[in-house]
Tab-separated table of C-alpha atoms in Angstrom:
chain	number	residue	atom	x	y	z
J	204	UNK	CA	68.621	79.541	34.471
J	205	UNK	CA	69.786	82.930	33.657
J	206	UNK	CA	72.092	83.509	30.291
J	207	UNK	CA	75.809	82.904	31.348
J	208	UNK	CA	77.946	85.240	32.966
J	209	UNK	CA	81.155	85.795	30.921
J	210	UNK	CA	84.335	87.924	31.192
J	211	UNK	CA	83.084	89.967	34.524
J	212	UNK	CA	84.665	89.063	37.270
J	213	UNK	CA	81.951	91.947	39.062
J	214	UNK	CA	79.055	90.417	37.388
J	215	UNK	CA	79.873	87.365	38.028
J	216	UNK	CA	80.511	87.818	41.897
J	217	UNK	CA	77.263	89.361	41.898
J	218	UNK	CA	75.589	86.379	39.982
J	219	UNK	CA	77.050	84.126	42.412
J	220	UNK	CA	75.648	86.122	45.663
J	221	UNK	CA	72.211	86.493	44.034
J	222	UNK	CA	72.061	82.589	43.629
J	223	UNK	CA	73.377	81.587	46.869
J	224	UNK	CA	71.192	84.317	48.776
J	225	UNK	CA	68.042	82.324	46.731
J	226	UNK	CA	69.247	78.898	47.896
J	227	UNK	CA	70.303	79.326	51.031
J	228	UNK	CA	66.768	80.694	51.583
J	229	UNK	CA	64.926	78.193	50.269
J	230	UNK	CA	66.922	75.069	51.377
J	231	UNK	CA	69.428	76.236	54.082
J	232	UNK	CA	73.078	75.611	53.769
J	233	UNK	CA	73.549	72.188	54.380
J	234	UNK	CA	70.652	71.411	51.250
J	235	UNK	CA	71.729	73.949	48.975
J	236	UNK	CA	74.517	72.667	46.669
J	237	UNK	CA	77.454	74.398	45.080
J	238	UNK	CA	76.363	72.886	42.106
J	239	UNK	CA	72.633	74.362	41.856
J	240	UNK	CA	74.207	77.872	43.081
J	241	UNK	CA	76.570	77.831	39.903
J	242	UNK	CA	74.010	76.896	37.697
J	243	UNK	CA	71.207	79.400	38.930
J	244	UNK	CA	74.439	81.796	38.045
J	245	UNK	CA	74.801	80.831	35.092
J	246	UNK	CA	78.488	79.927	35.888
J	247	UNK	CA	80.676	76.527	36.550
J	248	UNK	CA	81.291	75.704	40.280
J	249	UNK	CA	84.910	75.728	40.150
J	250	UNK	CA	84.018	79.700	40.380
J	251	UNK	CA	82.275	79.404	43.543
J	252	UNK	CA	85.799	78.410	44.868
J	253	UNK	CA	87.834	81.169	42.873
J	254	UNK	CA	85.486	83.983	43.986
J	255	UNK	CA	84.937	82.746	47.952
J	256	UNK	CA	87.492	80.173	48.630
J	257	UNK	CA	84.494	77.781	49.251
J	258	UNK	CA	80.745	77.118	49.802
J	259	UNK	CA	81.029	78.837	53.674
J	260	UNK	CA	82.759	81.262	51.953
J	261	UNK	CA	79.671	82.407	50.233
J	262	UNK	CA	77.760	81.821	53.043
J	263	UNK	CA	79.888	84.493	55.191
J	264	UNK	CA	79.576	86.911	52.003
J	265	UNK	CA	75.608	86.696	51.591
J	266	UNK	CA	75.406	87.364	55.331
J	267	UNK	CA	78.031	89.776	55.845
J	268	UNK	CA	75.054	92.523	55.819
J	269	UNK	CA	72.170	90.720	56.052
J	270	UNK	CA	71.167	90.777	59.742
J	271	UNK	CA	71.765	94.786	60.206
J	272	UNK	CA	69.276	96.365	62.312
J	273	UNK	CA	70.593	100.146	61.724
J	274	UNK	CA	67.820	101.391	59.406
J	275	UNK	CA	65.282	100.273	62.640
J	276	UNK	CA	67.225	102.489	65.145
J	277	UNK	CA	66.273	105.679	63.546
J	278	UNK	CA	63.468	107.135	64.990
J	279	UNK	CA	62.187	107.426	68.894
J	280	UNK	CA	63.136	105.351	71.463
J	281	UNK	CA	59.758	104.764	72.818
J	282	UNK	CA	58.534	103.454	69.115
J	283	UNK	CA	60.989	100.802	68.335
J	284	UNK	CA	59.362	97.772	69.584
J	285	UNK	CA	56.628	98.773	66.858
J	286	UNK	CA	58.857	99.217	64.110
J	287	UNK	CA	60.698	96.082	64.863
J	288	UNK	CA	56.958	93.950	65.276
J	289	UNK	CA	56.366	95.846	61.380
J	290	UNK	CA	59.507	95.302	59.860
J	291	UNK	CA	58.377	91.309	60.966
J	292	UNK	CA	55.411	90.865	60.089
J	293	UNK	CA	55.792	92.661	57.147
J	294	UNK	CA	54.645	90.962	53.511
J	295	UNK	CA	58.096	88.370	52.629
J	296	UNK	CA	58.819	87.901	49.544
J	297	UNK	CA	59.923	84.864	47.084
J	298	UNK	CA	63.523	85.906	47.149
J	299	UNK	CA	65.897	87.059	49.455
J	300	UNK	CA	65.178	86.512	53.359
J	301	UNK	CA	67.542	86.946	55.861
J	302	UNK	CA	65.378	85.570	58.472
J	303	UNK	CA	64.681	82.333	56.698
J	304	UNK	CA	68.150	81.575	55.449
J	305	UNK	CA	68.879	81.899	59.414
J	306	UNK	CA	66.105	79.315	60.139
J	307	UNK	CA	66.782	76.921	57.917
J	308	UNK	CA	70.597	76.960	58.698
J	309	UNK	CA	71.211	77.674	62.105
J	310	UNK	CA	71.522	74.056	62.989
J	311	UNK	CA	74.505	73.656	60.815
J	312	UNK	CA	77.796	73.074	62.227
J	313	UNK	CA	79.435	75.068	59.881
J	314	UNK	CA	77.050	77.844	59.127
J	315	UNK	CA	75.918	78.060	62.515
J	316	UNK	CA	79.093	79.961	63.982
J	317	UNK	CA	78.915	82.122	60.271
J	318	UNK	CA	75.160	83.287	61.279
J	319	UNK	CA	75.886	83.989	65.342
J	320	UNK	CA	78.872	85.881	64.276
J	321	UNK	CA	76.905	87.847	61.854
J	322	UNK	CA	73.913	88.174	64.178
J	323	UNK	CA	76.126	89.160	67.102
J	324	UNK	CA	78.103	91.932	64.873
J	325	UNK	CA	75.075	93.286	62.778
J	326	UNK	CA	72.161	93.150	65.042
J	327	UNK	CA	72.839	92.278	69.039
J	328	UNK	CA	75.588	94.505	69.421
J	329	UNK	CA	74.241	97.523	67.778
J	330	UNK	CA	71.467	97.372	69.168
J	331	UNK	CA	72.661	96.768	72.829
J	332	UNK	CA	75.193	100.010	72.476
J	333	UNK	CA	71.385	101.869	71.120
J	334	UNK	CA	69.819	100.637	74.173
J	335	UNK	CA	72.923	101.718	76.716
J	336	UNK	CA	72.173	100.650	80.431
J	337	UNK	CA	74.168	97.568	82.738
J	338	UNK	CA	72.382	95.069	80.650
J	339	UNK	CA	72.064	95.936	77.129
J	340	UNK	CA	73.590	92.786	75.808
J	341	UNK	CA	71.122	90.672	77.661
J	342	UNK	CA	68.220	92.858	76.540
J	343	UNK	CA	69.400	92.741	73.029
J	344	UNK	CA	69.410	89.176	72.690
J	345	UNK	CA	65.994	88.723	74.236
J	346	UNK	CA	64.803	90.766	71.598
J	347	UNK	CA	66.806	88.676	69.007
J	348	UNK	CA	65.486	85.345	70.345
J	349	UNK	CA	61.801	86.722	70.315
J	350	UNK	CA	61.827	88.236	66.897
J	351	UNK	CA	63.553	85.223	65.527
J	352	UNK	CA	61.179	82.899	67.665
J	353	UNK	CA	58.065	84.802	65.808
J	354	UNK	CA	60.162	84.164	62.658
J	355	UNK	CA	60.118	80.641	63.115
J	356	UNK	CA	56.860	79.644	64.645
J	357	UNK	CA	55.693	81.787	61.461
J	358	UNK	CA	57.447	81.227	58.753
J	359	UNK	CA	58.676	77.800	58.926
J	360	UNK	CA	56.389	76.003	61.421
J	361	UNK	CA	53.703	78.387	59.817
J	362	UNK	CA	51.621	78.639	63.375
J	363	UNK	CA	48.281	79.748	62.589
J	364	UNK	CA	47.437	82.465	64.370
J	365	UNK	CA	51.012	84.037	63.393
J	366	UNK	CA	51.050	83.153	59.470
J	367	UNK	CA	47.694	84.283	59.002
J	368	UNK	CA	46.540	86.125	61.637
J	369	UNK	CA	46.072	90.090	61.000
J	370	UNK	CA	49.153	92.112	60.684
J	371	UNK	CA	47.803	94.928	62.921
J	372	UNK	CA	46.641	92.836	66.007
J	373	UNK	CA	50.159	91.147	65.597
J	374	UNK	CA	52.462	94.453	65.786
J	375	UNK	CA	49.776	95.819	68.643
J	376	UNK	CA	51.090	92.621	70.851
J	377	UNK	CA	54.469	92.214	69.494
J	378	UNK	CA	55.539	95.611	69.566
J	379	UNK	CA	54.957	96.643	73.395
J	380	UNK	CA	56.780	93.102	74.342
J	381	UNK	CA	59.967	94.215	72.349
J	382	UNK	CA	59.432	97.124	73.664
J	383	UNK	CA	59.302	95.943	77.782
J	384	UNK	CA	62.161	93.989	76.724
J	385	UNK	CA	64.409	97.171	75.424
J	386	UNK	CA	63.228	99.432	78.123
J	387	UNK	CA	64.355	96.756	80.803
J	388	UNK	CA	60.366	96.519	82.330
């Protein structure tokens, strides 16, 4: 547990995010308590309340940038398919992952509309106006549901050939299928 936050309101928001963004990860938000947040803060869970009104609160704050997709539209058109399949199957690490926090609480009643919201806003809409074209939207969300289907068949049902199969001969199929998707082929 770290040392306890005192006096900061600032630091202690931020102690608070931190801790939820960890356990949310790691046991989804039904699983993750308000309780084990505080205390990985350093902080009572009264707090938790004062900062974010309540446990989905906190949810809608560690997601309200989590699932942005802007940094990946930079660059050609005809290459984003690849940088999407690389920014996947890239190395995870221990803390933080937007991907698995959605995994493990999608099926939530109450985080579930938090996380489409937040997908919808950060990631399917900008990347349907990027695309342009009659059906955008619907291209955008195939390429949601397939990035978050790799997501999930690796890093939760940990398929073999995905979770430890080589990273190049991944992006070299999963990049040109993004990439049919986006360019409406």
């Amino acid at each position: 547990m770290p040392p306890p936050v005192t006096g900061d309101a600032a630091a202690t928001r931020a102690a608070l995010l931190d801790a939820a963004r960890h356990a949310f990860t790691e046991h989804g938000y039904d699983h993750a308590g308000v309780r084990e947040i505080a205390d990985r803060a350093g902080v009572t869970a009264a707090l938790v309340n004062r900062y974010f009104g309540s446990k989905l609160g906190l949810l809608a704050e560690v997601v309200a940038d989590s699932f942005t997709v802007g940094d990946l539209l930079v660059g050609d058109r005809s290459t984003l398919g690849e940088r999407l399949a690389r920014y996947l199957v890239r190395p995870r690490s221990n803390g933080f992952d937007p991907t698995l926090l959605l995994l493990r609480s999608a099926s939530s009643p109450d985080a579930g509309g938090v996380m489409r919201a937040a997908i919808a806003e950060q990631a399917v809409r900008p990347l349907a106006e990027w695309l342009g074209g009659n059906d955008a939207r619907e291209r955008a969300g195939l390429v949601m549901s397939v990035l978050f289907g790799f997501a999930l068949s690796r890093d939760v049902l940990h398929t073999g050939p995905l979770s430890d199969g080589d990273a190049e001969t991944l992006v070299a199929h999963l990049g040109p299928t993004l990439q049919r998707l986006m360019d409406g082929s």
